[in-house]
Short mmCIF file of C-alpha atoms and ligand atoms in Angstrom, two decimals:
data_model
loop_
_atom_site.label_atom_id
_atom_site.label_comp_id
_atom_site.label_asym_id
_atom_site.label_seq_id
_atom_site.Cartn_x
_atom_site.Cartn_y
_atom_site.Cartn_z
CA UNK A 1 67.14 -22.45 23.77
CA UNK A 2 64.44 -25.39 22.43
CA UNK A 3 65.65 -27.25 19.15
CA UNK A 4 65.22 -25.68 15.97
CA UNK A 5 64.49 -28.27 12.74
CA UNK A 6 65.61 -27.48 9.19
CA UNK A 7 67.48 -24.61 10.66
CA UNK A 8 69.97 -23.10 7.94
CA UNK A 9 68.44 -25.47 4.98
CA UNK A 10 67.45 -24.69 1.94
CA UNK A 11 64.87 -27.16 1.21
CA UNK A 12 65.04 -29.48 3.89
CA UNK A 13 63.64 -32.98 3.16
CA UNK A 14 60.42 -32.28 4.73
CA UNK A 15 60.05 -29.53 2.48
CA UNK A 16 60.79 -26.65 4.12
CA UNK A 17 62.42 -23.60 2.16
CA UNK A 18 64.39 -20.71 3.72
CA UNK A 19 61.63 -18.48 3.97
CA UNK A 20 59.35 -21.04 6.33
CA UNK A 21 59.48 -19.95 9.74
CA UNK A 22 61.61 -22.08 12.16
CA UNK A 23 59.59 -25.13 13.83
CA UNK A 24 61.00 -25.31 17.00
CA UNK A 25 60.09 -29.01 19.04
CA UNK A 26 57.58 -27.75 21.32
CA UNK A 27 55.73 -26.76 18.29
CA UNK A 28 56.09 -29.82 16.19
CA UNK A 29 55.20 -32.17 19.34
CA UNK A 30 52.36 -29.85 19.95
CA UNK A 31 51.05 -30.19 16.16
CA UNK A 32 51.35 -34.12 16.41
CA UNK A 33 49.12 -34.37 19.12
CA UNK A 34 45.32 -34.29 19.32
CA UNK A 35 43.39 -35.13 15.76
CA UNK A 36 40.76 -37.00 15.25
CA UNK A 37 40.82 -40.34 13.39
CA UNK A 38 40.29 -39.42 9.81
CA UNK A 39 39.54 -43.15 7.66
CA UNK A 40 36.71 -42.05 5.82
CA UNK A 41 34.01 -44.49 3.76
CA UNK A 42 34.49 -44.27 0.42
CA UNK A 43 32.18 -45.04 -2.52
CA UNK A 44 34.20 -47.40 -4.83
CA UNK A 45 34.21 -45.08 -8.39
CA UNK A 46 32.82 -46.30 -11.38
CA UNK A 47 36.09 -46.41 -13.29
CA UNK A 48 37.38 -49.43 -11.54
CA UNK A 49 35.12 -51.81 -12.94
CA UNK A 50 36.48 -50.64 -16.34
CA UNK A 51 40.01 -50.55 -15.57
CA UNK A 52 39.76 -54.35 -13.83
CA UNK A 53 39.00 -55.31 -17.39
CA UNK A 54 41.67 -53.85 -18.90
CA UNK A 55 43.89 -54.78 -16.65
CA UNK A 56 42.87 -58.37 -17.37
CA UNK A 57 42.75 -57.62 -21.00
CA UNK A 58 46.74 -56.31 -20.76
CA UNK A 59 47.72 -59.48 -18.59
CA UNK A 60 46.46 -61.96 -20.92
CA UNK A 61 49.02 -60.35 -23.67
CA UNK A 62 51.95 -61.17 -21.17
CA UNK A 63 51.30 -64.11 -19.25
CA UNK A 64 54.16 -64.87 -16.44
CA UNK A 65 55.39 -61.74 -16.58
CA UNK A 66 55.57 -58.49 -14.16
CA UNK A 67 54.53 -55.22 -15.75
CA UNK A 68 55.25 -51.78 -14.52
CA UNK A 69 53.48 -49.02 -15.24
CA UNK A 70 54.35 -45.58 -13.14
CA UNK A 71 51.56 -42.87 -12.73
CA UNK A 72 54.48 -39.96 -12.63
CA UNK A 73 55.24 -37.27 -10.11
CA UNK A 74 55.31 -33.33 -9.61
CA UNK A 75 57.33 -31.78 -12.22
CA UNK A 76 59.08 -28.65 -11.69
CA UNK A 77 58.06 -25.17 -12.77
CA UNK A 78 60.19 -22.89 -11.49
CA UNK A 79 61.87 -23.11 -8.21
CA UNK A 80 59.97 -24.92 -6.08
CA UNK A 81 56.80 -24.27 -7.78
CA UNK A 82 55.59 -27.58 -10.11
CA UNK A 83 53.19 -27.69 -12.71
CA UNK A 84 49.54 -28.83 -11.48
CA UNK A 85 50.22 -33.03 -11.55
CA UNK A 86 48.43 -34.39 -14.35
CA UNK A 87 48.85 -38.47 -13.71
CA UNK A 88 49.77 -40.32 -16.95
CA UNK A 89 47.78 -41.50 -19.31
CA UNK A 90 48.47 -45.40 -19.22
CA UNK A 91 48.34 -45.74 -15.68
CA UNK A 92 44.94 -44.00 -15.39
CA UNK A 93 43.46 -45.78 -17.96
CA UNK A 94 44.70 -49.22 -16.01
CA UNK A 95 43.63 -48.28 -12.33
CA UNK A 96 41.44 -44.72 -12.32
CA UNK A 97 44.23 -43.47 -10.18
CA UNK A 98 44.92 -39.73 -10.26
CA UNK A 99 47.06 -39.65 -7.37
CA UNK A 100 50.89 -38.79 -7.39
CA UNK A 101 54.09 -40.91 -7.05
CA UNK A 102 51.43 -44.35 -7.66
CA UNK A 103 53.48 -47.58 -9.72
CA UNK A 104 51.15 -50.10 -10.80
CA UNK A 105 52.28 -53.74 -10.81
CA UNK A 106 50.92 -56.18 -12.80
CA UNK A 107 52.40 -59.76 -11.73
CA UNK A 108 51.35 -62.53 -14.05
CA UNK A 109 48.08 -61.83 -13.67
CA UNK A 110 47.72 -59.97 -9.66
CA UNK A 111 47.32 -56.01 -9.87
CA UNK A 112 49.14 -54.08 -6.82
CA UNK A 113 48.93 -50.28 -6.86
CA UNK A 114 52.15 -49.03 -5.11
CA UNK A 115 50.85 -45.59 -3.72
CA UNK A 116 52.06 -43.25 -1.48
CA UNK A 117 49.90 -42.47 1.55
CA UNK A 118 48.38 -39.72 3.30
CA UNK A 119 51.17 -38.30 5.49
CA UNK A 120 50.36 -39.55 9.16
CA UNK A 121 50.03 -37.03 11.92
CA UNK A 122 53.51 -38.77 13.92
CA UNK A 123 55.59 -37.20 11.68
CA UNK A 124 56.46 -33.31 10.73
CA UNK A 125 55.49 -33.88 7.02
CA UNK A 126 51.15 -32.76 6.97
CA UNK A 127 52.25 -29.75 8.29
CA UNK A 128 55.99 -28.90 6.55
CA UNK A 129 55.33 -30.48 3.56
CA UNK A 130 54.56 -27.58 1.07
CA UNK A 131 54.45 -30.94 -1.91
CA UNK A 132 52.58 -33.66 -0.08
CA UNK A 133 51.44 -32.09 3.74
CA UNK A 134 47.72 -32.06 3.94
CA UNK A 135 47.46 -28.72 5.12
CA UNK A 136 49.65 -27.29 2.55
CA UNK A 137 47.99 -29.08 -0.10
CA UNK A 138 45.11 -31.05 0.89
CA UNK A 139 44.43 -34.70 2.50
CA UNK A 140 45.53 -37.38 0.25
CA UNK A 141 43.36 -40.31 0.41
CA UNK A 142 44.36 -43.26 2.38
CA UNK A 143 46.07 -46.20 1.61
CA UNK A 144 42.49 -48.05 2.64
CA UNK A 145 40.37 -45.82 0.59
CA UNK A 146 42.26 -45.81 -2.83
CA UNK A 147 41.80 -49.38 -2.50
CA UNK A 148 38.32 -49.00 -1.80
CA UNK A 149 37.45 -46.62 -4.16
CA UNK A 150 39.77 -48.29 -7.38
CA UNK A 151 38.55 -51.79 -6.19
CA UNK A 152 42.57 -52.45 -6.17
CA UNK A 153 44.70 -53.86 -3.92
CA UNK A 154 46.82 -50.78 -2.71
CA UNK A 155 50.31 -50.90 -0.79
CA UNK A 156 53.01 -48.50 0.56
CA UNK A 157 54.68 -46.90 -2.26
CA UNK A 158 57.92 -48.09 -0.14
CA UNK A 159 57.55 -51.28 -0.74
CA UNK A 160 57.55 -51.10 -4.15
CA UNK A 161 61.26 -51.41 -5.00
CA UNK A 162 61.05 -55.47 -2.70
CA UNK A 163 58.67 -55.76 -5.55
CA UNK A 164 60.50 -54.97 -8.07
CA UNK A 165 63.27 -57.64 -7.95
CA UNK A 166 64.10 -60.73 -10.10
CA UNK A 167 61.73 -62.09 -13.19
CA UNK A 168 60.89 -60.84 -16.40
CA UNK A 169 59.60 -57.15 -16.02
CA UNK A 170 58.51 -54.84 -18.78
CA UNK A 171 58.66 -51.01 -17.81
CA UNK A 172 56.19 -48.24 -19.25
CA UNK A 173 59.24 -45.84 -19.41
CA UNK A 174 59.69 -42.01 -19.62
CA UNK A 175 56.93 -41.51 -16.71
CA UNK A 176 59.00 -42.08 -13.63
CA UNK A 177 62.90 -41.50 -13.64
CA UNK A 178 63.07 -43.68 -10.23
CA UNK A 179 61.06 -46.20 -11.50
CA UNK A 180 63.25 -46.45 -14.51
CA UNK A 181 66.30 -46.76 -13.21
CA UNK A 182 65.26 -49.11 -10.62
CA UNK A 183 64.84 -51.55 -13.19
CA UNK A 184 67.12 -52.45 -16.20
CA UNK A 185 65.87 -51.71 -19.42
CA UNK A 186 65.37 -53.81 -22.36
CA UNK A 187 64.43 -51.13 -25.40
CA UNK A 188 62.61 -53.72 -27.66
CA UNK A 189 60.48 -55.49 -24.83
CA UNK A 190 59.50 -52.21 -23.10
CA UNK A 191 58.31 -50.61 -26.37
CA UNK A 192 56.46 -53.36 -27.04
CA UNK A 193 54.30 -52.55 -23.99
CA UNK A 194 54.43 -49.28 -24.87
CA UNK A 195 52.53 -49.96 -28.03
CA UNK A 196 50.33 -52.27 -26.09
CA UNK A 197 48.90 -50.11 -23.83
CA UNK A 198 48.21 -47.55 -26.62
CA UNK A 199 46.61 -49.86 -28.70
CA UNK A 200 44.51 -50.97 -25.75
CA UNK A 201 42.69 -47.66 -26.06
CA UNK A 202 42.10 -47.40 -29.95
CA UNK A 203 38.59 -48.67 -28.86
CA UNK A 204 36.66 -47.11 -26.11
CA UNK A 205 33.73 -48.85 -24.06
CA UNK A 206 30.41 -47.30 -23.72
CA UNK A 207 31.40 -45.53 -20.22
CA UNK A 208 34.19 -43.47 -22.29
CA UNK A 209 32.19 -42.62 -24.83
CA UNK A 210 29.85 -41.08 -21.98
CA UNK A 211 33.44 -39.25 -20.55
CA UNK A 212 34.50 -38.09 -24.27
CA UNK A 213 30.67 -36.99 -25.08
CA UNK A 214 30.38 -34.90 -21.22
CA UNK A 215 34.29 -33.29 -22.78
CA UNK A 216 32.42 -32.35 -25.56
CA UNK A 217 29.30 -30.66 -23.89
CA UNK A 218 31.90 -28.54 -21.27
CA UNK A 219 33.58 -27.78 -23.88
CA UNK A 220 30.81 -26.15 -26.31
CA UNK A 221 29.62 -24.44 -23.09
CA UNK A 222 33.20 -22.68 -23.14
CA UNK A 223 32.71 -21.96 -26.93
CA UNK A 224 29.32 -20.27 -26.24
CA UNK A 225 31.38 -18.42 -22.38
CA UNK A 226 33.56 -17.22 -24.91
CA UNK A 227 30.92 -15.26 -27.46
CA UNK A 228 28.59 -14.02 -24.68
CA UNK A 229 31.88 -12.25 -23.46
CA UNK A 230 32.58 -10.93 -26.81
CA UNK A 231 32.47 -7.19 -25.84
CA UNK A 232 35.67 -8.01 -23.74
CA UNK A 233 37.12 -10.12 -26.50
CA UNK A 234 37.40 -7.00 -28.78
CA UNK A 235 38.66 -4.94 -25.74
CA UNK A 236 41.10 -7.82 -24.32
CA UNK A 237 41.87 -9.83 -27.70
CA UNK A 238 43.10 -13.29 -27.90
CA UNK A 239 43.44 -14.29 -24.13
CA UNK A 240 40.34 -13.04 -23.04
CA UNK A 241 38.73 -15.66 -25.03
CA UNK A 242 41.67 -18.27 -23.78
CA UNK A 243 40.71 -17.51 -20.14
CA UNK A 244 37.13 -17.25 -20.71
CA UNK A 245 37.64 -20.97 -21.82
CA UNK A 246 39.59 -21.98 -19.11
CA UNK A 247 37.58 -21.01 -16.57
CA UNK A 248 35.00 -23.26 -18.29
CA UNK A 249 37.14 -26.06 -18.17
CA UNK A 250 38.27 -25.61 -14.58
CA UNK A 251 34.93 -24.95 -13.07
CA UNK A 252 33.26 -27.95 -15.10
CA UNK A 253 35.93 -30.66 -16.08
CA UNK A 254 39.65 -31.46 -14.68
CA UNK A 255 41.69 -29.02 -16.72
CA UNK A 256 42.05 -28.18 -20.68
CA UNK A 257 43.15 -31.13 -23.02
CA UNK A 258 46.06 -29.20 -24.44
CA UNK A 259 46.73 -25.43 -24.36
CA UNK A 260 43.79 -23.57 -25.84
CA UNK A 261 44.70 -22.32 -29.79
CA UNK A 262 43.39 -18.90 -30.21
CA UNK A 263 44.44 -17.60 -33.57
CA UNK A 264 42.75 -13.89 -34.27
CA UNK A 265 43.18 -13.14 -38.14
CA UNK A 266 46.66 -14.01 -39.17
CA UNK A 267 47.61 -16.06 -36.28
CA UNK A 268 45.08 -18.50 -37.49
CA UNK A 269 47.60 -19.73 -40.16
CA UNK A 270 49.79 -20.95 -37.21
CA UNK A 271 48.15 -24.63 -36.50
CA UNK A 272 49.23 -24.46 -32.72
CA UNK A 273 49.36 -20.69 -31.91
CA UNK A 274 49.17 -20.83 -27.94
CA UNK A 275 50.85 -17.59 -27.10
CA UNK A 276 47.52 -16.12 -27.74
CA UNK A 277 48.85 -12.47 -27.50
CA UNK A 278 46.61 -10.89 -30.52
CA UNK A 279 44.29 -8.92 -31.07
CA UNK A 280 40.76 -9.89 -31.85
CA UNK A 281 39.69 -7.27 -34.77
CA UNK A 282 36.36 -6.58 -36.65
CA UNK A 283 36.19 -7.89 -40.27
CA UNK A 284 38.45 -10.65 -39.44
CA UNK A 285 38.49 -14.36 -38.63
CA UNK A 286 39.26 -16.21 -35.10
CA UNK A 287 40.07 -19.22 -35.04
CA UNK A 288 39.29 -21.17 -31.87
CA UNK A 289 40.78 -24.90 -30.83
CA UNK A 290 39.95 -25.76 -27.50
CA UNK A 291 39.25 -28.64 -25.62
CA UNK A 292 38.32 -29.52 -22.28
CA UNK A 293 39.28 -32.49 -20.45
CA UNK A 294 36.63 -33.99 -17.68
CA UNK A 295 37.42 -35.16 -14.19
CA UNK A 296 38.09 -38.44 -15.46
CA UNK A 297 40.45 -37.03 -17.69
CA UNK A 298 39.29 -37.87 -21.42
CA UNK A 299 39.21 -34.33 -23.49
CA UNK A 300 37.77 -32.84 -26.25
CA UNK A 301 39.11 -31.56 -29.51
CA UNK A 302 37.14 -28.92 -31.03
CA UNK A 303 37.93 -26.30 -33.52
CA UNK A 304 35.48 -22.90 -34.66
CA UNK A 305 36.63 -20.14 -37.19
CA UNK A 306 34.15 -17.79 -36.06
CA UNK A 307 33.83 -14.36 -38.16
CA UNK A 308 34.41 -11.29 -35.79
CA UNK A 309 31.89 -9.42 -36.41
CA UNK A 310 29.56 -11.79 -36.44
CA UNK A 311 28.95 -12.24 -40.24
CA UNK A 312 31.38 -13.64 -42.57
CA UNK A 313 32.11 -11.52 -45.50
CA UNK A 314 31.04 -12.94 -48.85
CA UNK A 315 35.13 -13.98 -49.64
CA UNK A 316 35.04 -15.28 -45.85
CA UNK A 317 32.08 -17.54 -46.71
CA UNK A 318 33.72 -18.99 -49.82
CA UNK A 319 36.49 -20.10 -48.34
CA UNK A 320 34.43 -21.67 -45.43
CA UNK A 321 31.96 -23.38 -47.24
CA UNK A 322 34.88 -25.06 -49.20
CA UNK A 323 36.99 -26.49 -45.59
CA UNK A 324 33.30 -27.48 -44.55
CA UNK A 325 32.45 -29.77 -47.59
CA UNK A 326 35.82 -31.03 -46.97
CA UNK A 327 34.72 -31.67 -43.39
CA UNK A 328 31.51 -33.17 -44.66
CA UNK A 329 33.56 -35.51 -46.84
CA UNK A 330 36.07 -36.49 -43.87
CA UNK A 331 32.54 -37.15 -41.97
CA UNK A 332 31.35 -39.85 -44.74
CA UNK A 333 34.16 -41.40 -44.92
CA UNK A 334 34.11 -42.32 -41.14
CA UNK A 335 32.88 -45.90 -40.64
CA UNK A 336 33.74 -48.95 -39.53
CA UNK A 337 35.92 -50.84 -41.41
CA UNK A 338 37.10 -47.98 -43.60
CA UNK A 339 40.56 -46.91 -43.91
CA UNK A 340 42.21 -44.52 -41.65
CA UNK A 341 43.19 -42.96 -44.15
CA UNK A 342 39.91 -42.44 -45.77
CA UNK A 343 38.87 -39.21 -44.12
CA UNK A 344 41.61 -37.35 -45.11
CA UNK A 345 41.96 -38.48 -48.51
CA UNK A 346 38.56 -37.71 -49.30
CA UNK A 347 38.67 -33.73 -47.36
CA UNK A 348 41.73 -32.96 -49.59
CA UNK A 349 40.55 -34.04 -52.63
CA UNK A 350 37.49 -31.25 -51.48
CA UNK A 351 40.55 -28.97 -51.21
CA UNK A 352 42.80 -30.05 -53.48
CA UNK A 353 39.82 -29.42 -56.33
CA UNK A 354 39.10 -25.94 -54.30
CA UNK A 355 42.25 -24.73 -54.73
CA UNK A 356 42.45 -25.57 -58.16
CA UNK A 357 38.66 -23.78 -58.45
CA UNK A 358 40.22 -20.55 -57.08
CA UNK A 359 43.39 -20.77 -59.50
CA UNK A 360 46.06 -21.32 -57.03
CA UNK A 361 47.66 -25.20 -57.76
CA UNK A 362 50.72 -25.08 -60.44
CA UNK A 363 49.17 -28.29 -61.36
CA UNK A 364 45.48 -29.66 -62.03
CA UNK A 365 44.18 -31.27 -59.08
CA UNK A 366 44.58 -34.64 -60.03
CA UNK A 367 48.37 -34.29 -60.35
CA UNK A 368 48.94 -32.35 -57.06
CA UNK A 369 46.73 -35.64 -55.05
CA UNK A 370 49.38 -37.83 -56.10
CA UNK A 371 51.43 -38.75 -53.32
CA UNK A 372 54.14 -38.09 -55.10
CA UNK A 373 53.27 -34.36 -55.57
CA UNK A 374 50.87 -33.06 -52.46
CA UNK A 375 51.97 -29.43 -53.75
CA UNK A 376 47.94 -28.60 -52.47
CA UNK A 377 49.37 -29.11 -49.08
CA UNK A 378 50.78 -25.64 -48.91
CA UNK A 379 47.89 -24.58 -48.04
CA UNK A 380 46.29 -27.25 -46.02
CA UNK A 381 49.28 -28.48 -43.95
CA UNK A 382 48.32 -31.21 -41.72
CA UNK A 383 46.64 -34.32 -41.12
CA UNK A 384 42.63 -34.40 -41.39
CA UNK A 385 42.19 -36.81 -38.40
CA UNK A 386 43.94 -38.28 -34.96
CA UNK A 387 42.47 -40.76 -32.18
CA UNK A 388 40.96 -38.97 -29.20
CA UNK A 389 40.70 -40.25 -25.96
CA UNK A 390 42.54 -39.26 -22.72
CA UNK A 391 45.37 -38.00 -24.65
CA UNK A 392 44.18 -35.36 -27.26
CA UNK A 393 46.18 -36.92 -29.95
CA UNK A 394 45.45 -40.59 -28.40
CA UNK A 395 47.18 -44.09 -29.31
CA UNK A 396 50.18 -42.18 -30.03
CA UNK A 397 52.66 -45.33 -29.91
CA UNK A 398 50.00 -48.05 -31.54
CA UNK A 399 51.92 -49.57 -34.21
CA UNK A 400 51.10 -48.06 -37.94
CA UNK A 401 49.33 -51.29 -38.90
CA UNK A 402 46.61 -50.69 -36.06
CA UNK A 403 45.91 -47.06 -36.49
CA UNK A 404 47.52 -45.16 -39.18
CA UNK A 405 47.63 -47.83 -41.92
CA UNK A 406 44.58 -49.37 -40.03
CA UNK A 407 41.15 -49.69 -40.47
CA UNK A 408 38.08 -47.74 -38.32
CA UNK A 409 36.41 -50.14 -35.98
CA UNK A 410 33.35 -49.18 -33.82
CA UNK A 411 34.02 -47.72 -30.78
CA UNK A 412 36.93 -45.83 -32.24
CA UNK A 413 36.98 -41.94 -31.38
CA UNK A 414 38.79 -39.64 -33.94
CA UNK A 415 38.45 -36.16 -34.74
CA UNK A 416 38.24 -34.83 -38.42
CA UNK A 417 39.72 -31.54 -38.58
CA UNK A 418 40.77 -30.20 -42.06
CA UNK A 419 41.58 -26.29 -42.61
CA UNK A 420 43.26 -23.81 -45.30
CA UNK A 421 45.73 -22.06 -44.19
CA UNK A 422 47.13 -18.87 -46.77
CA UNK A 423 50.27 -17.10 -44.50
CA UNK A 424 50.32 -13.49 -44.93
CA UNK A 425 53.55 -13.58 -46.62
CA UNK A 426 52.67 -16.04 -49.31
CA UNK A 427 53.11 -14.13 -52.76
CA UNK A 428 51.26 -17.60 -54.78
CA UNK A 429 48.46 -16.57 -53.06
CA UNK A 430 46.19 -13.20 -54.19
CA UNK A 431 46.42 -10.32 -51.85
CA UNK A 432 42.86 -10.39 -50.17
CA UNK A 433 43.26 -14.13 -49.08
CA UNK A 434 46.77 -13.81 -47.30
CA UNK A 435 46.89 -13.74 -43.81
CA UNK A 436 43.55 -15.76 -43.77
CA UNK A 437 43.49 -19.38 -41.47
CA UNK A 438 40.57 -21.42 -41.69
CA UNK A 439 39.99 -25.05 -39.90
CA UNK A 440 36.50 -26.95 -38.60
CA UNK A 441 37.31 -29.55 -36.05
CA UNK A 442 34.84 -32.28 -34.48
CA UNK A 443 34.49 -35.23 -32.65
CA UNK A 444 33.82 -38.43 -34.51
CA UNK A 445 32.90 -41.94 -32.77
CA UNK A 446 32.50 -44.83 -35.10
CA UNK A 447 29.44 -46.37 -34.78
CA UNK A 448 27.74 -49.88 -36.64
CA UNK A 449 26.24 -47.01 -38.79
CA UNK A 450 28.72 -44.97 -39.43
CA UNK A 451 29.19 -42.27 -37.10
CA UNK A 452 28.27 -39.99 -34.38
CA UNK A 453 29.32 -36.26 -33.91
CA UNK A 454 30.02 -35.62 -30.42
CA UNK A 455 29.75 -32.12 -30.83
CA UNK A 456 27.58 -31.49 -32.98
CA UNK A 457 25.76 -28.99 -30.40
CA UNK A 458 28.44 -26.88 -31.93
CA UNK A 459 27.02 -25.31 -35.13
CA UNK A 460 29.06 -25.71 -38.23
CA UNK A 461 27.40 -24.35 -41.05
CA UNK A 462 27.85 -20.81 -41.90
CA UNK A 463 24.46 -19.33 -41.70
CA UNK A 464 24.27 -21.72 -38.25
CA UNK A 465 27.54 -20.10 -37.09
CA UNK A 466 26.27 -16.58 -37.44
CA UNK A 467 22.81 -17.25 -35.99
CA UNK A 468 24.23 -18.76 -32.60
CA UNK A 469 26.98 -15.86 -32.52
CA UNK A 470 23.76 -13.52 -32.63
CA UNK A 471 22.18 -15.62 -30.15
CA UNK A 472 24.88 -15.78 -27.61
CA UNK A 473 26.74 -12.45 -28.20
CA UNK A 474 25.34 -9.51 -25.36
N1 LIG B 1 44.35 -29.24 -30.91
C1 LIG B 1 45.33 -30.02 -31.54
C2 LIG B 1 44.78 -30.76 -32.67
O1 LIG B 1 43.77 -30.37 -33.19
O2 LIG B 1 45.27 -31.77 -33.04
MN1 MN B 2 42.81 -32.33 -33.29
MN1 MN B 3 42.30 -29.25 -32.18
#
């Protein structure tokens, strides 16, 4: 009887599971034999010139020392099904590299991507491999081409822990568990890069402004997918508009930016309803916040309350009109060197005087702004704006002083997204106005004017809303 590999494992090491058939060792031999050299030329991408400079940008904050930042691995779904790898954020911002199980190494100064490499055709693994075997899951590029196509010097992801040795390392931790523990942490010196590397994106260069503005375009195609399918909306509800979207986003960009928020009536008062399991009813509201994210991986952020049947009612309209000219206000405010703070403060003093207009504060206005009170904020819940970029909610770790309690600077992208929420079991609210969820969301860059609305091919006001839902709607 010939050999039999992985016999009796579960999951042996070159992935097999125990419902693969056996691979007996005339058959592996036989597979390693006879394939054509497969190097290919490869056009170096237009990313790398932007991520050299950042790289330089983030060496010159630590000189002498080694940096680490990990791009991440599969995660596990269920079983031995992962999620779809989405590389993280840092490390694609510092080296264009989408691949898995990549460490970037920054050594006073010299950039080494640690990568792992197509699997070779000497070994079991492109065939067994139901992770990493090119013809379970495609070819990997080479070794030679992500260099060539990152404009990086690339190495054997083996070889990374010999790097890893001696001197004064900082760690971008929480992306790689093996890359953590392979070096010992010091909390205060690793957050600092951390915030570093966030703060390195509060300003975006022209070429992701072009990324975030191509986001923004897929994206309002998906919008306008979702209306001309309308008929099936009503028939399907909720998730015929979230994979209406999606297919948008798949068939034009990477992926969505975050799970698409699809909030029919009442479900519009949750701010991140993702279960999208509703119905989508005439007379009502939908709420829509979806965003795709482009192959490059920068996403859009864009919220719609459309009215169902394609008209909003005249108490509909009322309450509209009133988050819009908060919008509007959020949108003045945006500039450089204004507060970013400013855009919200000036959208809920909109609502904050709305709500006071439709009898609903147990205070004037004036008294429920002060920070002390915010009782408005039942009904408006959340912040007006966040930084947008790669990550939907972008610059997450940047310290307060540089974002939150910061100024705007040009080149900054940030969305302005204020909304009223009134749950339907809110008894300070009238009747008629419970259960309704409201919120306009856009995408703001900062420019030495002011500002520019990345999707503004989105229509926002009212009797604009209803004419393109006429337009689009078969
Ligand atoms: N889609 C999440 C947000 O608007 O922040
Ligand atoms: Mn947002
Ligand atoms: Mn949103």
């Amino acid at each position: 009887m010939s050999e039999q590999i992985g016999q009796g494992e579960q999951t042996g090491t070159d992935g097999t599971e125990s419902h693969d058939p056996k691979v007996p060792a005339a058959w592996a031999a036989f597979m390693r034999t006879g394939w054509a050299d497969r190097e290919a030329a490869v056009a170096r991408r237009e990313v790398a010139d932007h991520a050299a400079a950042r790289r330089a940008r983030l060496a010159e904050m630590f000189p002498g020392e080694r940096l680490v930042i990990p791009g991440g691995g599969y995660k596990v779904r269920a079983n031995d099904t992962d999620y779809r790898f989405r590389v993280d954020t840092a490390h694609v911002h510092l080296t264009g590299n989408q691949t898995t199980d990549a460490t970037l190494v920054i050594d006073d100064g010299e950039a080494v991507l640690y990568a792992r490499p197509r699997s070779g055709r000497e070994t079991d693994e492109f065939f067994r491999d139901r992770q990493y075997g090119e013809l379970w899951v495609g070819k990997r590029p080479s070794l030679g081409e992500l260099s060539e196509a990152l404009g990086l010097e690339v190495r054997h992801a083996d070889d990374l822990p010999a790097a890893l040795g001696g001197g004064k390392t900082r760690v971008h931790r929480g992306v790689s568990a093996s890359v953590d523990a392979a070096v010992e942490g010091d909390a205060g010196r690793d957050d600092e890069l951390a915030r570093v590397l966030s703060e390195l994106r509060l300003i975006k260069d022209d070429w992701e402004v072009g990324q975030l503005q191509e986001a923004c375009d897929i994206t309002a195609l998906g919008f306008q997918d979702s209306v001309e399918e309308w008929e099936r909306v009503l028939q399907y509800g909720e998730r015929w508009i979230e994979g209406t979207f999606f297919r948008r986003a798949r068939a034009m960009g990477n992926d969505l930016g975050y799970d698409s928020i699809v909030g029919g009536g009442a479900h519009a008062t949750v701010l991140h309803w993702i279960d999208n399991d509703g119905p989508i009813e005439p007379g009502t509201l939908v709420l829509l916040d979806m965003g795709v994210e482009g192959r490059e991986l920068y996403t859009a952020d864009v919220t719609r309350t459309l009215p169902v049947s394609g008209t909003f009612t005249p108490l509909q309209r009322e309450l509209y009109q009133l988050v819009l000219d908060a919008q509007q206000a959020g949108f003045d405010a945006v500039r450089p060197g204004a507060r970013f703070a400013d855009p919200h403060e000036a959208a809920m003093r909109v609502l904050a005087h709305g709500l006071e207009g439709l009898g609903l504060l147990p205070v004037p206005a004036e008294e429920a702004l002060d920070p002390e009170s915010k009782v408005y904020s039942r009904w408006t819940l959340h912040g007006t704006s966040h930084m947008l970029g790669l990550d939907v909610h972008d610059c997450g770790r940047a310290a307060p002083e540089a974002y939150a309690q910061g100024t705007l600077a040009e080149g900054m992208v940030l969305t302005v997204e204020p909304g009223l929420y009134f749950q339907a079991d809110d008894l300070l609210v009238p009747e008629e106005l419970r259960g309704i969820g409201i919120r306009i969301e856009d995408d703001l860059l900062v420019t030495a004017e002011g500002h520019r609305n990345l999707s503004a091919s989105l229509p926002r006001e009212p009797d604009a809303v209803e004419a393109w839902m006429a337009e689009h709607r078969r």
